Coordinates of C-alpha atoms and ligand atoms in Angstrom, one line a residue:
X1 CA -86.2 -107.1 117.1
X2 CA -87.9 -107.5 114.1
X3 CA -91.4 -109.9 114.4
X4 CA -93.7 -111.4 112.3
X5 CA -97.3 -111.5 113.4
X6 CA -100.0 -114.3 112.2
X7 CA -103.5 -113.7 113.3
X8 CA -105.8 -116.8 112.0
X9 CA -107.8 -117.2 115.3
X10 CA -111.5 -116.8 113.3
X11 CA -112.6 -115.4 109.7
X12 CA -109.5 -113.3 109.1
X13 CA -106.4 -113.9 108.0
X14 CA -104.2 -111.0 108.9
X15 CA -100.3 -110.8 109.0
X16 CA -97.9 -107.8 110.4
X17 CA -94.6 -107.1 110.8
X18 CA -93.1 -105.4 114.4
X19 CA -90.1 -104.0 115.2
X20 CA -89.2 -102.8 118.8
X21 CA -87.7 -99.8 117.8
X22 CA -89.4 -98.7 115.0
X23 CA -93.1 -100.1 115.9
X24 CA -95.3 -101.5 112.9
X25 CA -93.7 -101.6 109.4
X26 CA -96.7 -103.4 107.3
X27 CA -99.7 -105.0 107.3
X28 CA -102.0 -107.1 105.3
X29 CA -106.0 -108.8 105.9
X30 CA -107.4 -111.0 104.1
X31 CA -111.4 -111.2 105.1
X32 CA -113.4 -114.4 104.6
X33 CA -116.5 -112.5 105.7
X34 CA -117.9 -113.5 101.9
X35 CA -117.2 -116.9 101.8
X36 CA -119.1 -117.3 105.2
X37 CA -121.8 -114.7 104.5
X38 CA -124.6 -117.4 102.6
X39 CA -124.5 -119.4 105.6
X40 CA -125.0 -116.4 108.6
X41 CA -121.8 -117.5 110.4
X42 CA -118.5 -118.8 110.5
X43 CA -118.6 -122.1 109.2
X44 CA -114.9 -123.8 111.2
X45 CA -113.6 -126.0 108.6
X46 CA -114.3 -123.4 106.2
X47 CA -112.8 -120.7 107.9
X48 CA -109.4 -123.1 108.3
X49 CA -109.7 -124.3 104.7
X50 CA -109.7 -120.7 103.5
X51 CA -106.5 -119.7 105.7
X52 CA -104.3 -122.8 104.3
X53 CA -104.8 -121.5 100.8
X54 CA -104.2 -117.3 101.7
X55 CA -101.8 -117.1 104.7
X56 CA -98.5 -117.9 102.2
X57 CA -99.3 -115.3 99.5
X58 CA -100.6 -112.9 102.6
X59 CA -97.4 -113.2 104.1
X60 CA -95.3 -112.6 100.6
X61 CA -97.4 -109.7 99.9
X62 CA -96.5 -108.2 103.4
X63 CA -92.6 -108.9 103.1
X64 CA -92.3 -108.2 99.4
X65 CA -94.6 -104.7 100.4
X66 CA -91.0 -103.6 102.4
X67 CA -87.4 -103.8 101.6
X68 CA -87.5 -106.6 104.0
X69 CA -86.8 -110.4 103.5
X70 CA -87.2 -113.3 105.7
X71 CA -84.2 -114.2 106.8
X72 CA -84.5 -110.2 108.4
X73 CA -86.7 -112.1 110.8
X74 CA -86.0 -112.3 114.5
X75 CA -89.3 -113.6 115.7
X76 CA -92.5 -115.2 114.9
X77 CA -96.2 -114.8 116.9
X78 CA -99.1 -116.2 115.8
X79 CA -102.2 -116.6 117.6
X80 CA -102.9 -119.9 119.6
X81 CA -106.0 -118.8 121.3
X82 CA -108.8 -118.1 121.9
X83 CA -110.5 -119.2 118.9
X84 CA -111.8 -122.1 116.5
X85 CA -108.9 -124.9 116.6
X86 CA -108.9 -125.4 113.1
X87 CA -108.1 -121.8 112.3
X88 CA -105.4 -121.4 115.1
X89 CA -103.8 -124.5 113.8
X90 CA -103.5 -123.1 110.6
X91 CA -102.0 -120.1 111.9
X92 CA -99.1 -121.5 114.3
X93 CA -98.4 -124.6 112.4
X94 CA -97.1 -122.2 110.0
X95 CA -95.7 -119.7 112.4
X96 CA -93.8 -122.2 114.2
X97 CA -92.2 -124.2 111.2
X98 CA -91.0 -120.9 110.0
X99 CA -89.5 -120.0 112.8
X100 CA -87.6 -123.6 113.0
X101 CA -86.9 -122.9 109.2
X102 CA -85.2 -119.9 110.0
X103 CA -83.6 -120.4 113.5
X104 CA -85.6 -117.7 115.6
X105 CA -88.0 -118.3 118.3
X106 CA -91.4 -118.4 118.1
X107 CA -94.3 -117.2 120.4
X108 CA -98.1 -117.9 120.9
X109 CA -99.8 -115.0 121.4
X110 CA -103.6 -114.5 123.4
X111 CA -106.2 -113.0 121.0
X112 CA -107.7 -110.8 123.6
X113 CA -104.1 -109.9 125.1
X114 CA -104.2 -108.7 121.0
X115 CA -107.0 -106.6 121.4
X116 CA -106.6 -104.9 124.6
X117 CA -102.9 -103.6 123.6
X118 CA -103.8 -102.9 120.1
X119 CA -104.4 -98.6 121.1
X120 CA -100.4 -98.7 121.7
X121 CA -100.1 -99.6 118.3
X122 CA -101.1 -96.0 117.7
X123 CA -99.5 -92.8 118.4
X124 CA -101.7 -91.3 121.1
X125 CA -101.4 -94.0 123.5
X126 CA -102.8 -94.2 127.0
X127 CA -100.6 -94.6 130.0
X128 CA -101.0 -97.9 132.6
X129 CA -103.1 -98.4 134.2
X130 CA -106.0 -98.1 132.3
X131 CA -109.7 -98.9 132.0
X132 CA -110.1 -101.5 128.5
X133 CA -113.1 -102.5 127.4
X134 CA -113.2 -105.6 125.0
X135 CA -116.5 -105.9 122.6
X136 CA -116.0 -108.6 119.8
X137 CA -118.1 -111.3 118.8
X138 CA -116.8 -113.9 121.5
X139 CA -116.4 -111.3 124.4
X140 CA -117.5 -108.7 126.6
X141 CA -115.4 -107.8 129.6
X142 CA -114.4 -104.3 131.5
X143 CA -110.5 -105.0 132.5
X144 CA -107.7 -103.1 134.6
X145 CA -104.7 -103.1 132.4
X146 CA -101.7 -102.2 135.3
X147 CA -99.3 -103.2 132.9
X148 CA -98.3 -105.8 129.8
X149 CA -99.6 -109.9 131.5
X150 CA -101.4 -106.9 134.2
X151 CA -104.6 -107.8 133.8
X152 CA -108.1 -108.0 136.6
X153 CA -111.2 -108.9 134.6
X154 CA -113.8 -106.5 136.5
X155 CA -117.0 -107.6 134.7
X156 CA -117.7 -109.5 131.7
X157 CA -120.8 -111.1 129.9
X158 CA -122.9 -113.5 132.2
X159 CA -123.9 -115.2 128.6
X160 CA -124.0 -113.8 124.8
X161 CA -120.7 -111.6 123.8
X162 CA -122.4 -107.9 122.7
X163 CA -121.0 -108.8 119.1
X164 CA -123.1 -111.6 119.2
X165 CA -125.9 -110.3 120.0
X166 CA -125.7 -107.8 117.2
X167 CA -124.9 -110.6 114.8
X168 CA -128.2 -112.6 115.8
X169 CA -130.3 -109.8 115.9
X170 CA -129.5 -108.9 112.5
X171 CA -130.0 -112.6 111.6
X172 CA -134.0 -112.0 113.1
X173 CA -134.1 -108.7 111.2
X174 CA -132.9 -110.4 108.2
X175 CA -129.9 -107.9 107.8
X176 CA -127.0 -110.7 106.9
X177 CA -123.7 -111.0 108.3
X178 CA -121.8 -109.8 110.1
X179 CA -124.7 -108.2 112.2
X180 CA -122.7 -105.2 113.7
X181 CA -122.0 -103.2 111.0
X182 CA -125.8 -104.5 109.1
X183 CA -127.8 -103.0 112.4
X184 CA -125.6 -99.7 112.6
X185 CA -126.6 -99.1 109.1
X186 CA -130.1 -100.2 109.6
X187 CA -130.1 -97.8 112.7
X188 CA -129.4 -94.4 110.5
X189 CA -132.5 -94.4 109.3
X190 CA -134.6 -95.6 112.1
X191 CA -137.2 -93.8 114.1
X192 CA -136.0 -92.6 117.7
X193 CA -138.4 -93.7 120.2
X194 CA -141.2 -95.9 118.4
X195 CA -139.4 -99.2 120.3
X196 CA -137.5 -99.0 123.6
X197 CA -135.3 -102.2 124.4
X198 CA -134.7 -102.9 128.2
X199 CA -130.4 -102.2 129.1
X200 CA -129.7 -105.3 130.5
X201 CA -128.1 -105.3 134.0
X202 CA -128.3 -101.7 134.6
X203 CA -130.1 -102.2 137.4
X204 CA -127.8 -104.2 139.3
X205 CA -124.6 -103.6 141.4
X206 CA -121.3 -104.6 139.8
X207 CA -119.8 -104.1 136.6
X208 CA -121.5 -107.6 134.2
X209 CA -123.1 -107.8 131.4
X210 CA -126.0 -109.9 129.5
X211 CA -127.2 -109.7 126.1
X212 CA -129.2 -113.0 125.9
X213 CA -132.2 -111.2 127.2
X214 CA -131.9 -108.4 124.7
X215 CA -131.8 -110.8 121.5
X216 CA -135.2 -112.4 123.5
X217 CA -136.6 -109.1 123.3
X218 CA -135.3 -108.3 119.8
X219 CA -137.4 -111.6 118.7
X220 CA -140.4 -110.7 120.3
X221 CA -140.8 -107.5 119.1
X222 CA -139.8 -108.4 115.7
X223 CA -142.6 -111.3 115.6
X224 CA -145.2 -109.2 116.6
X225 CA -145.0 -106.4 113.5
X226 CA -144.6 -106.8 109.7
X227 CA -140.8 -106.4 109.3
X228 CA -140.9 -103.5 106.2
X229 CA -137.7 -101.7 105.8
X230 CA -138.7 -99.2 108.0
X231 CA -139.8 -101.7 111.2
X232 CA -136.3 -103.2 110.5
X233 CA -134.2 -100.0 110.8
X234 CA -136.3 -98.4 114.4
X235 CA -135.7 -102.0 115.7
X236 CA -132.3 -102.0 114.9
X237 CA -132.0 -98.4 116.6
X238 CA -133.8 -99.7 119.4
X239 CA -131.2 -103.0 119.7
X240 CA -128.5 -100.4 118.6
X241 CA -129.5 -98.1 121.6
X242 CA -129.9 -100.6 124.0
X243 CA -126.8 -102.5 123.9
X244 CA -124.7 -99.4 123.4
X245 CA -126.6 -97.8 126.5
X246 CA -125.5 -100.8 128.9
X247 CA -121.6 -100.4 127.6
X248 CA -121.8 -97.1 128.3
X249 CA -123.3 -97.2 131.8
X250 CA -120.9 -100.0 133.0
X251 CA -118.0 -97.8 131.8
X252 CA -118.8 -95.1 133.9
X253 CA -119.4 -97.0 136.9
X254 CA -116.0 -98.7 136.1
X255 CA -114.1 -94.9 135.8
X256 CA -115.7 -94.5 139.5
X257 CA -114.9 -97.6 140.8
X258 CA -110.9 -97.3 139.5
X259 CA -110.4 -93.8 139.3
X260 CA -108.8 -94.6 136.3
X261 CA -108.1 -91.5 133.5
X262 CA -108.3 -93.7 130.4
X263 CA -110.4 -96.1 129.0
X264 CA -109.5 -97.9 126.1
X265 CA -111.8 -99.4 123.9
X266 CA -110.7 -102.5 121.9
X267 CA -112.4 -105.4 119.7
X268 CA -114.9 -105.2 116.8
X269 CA -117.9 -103.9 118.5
X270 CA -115.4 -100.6 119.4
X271 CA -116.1 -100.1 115.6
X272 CA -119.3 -98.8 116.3
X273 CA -119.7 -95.2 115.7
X274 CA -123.5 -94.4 118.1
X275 CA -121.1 -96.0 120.7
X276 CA -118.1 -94.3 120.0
X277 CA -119.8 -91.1 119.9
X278 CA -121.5 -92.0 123.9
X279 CA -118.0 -93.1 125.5
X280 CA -116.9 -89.8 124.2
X281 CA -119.5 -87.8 125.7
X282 CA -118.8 -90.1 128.8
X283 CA -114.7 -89.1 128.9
X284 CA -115.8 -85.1 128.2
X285 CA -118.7 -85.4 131.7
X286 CA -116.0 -87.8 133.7
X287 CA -113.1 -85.7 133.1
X288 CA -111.6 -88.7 131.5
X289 CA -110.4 -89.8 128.2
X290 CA -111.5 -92.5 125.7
X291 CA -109.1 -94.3 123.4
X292 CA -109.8 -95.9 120.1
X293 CA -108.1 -98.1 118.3
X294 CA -108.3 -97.3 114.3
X295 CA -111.4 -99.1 113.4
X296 CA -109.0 -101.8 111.1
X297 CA -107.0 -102.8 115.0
X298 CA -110.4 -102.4 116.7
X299 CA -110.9 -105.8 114.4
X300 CA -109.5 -108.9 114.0
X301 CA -106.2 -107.9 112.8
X302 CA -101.8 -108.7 112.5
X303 CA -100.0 -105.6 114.0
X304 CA -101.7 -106.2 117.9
X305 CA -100.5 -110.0 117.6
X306 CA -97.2 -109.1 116.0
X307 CA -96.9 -106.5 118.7
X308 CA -97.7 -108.9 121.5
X309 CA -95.2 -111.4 120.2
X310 CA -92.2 -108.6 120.0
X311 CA -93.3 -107.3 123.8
X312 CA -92.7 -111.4 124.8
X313 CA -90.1 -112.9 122.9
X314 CA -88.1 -110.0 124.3
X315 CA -89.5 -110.8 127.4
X316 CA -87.6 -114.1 127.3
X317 CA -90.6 -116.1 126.5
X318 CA -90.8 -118.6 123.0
X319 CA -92.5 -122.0 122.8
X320 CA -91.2 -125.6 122.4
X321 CA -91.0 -127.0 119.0
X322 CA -94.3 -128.8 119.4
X323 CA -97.0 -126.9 117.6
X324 CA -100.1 -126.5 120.3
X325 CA -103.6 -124.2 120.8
X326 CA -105.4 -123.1 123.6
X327 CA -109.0 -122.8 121.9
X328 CA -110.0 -122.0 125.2
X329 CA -107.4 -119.8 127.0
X330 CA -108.8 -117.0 130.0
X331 CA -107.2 -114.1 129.8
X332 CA -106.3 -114.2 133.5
X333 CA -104.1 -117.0 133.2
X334 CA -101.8 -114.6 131.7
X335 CA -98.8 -113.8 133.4
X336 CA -96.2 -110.5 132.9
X337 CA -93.3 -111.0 130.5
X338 CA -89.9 -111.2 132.2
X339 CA -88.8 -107.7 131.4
Ligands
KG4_401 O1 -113.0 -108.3 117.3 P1 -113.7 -108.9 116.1 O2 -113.3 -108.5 114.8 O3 -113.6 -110.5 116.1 C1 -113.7 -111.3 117.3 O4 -114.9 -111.5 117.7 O5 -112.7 -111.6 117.9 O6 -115.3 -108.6 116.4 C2 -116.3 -109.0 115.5 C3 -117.6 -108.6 116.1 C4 -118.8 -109.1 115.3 O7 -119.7 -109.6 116.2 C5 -119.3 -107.9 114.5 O8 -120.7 -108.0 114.3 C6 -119.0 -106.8 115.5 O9 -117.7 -107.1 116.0 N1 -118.9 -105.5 114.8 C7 -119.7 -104.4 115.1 C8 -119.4 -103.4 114.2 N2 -118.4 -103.8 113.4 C9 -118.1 -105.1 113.8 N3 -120.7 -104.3 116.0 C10 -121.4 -103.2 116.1 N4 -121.2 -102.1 115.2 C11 -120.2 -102.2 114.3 N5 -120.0 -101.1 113.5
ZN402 ZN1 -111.0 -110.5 117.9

């Protein structure tokens, strides 16, 4: 089954194609992290505006980048939630009148269902069930993957999403957008030690996370010095360290808890190499292993929507011809496809 994936959930538009036997077959990303990088943040209408006028070239590219056409199409997924409602409209209006063009069915798919099953997209892939942890902008959650629609949210982020919190303290520092990848580079040359940033919720039972207090410390500290280059980078360390920290200790109390072998990392955040490099040393102590996406399906991207759609609609599962979104969609509403 051959499947075309449309991911328009935020500031990327990304397409992929899937087939069941052969896996992923293309892909193609479009960023808009430009157009939205004067204003600090995705601006919504902007972000929906952008995908109207790049998803049809995007998809052309990808189809005319294989000996493929559309009509070689059995299925199309697109992503209906969670995200900004403009941008998923854009994304499965489009899907689903192709689909009705073409006579296949169509298929909604759940960002974060995405990201969490994007490390089978590679070839070292973990077996269920697994430990995932999900860091992007808009979450922050420790799951138990038992199997695809197997999910039990474990902990997850009392306020701020951890990619969040990077993006607004990089806003404070003055280090643009997005914030994650500005503070890790700030952090390489920052001084160890001169600032140590509290690990939120370390010091509680259970397994969930805050980052609203860290950005409150991030502010203080930054209003009480003169924010030279070299302030900017040991705060930045300091935040860098902090945040990774709590990941990292939440993980290992979730590897005890389970007594689960694998831990897969997924979403943006999973990009970040200081906690890359801890969740490794983690998996070497905890006799375990840690799974990374490549850093292009630890972000937004195609090929883990495109996936998701081919694991369903052979499932038995396609949508009515009304085109919907779920903005708001919890990943434990999920259920398992039919096969
Ligand atoms: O998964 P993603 O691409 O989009 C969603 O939020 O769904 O994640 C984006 C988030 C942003 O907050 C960005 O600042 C963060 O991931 N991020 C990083 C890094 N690269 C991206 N955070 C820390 N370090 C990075 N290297
Ligand atoms: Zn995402």
């Amino acid at each position: 089954m051959l499947v075309l994936g449309i991911e328009t959930s935020c500031d990327e538009t990304a397409v992929a194609l899937y087939d069941s036997e052969m896996g992923l077959l293309a892909h193609r990303l479009y960023s808009q992290v430009e157009l939205h990088a004067e204003y600090g943040g995705v601006v919504p209408e902007l972000a929906a505006r952008d995908h109207i006028r790049k998803l049809v070239p995007l998809i052309n590219e990808l189809i005319t980048s294989t000996s493929l056409a559309l009509p070689d199409l059995d299925g199309v997924a697109y992503t209906t939630g969670p995200g900004l409602s403009g941008a998923l409209l854009v994304g499965a209006s489009l899907g689903r009148s192709l689909a009705w063009g073409l006579g296949i069915p169509a298929i909604g798919v759940h960002h974060m269902e995405g990201h969490l099953l994007a490390p089978m997209l590679e070839d070292d892939k973990p077996d269920y069930p697994f430990l995932a942890l999900l860091v992007s902008g808009g979450h922050t959650l420790l799951a138990d993957v038992a199997g695809v629609g197997r999910y039990t949210i474990l902990g997850e982020s009392l306020d701020d999403a951890v990619g969040e919190a990077f993006d607004k303290a990089a806003k404070l520092l003055g280090l643009g957008y997005p914030g994650g990848p500005a503070i890790a580079q700030a952090a390489e040359s920052g001084t160890p030690d001169r600032f140590t940033f509290p690990r939120p919720m370390t010091d509680r039972p259970g397994l969930d996370f805050s980052y609203s207090g860290l950005k409150t410390f991030t502010l203080t500290t930054a209003s009480k010095h003169e924010l030279d280059e070299q302030t900017v980078a040991d705060i930045a360390l300091a935040f860098q360290e902090a945040a990774t920290d709590s990941l990292v200790i939440k993980c290992r109390r979730a590897i005890k808890q389970t007594g689960h072998y694998a831990l897969v990392v997924a979403g943006g955040v999973g990009a970040n190499q200081s906690l890359r490099s801890k969740l490794a040393a983690l998996a070497k102590k905890e006799n375990s292993k840690v799974y990374f996406p490549r850093p292009e399906f630890c972000t937004d991207n195609g090929a883990m929507i495109a996936q998701i759609g081919c694991l369903r609609l052979q499932g038995g599962e396609s949508d009515p011809l009304a085109v919907g979104v779920r903005p708001r969609w919890r990943l434990s509403e999920l259920e398992q496809p039919g096969v």
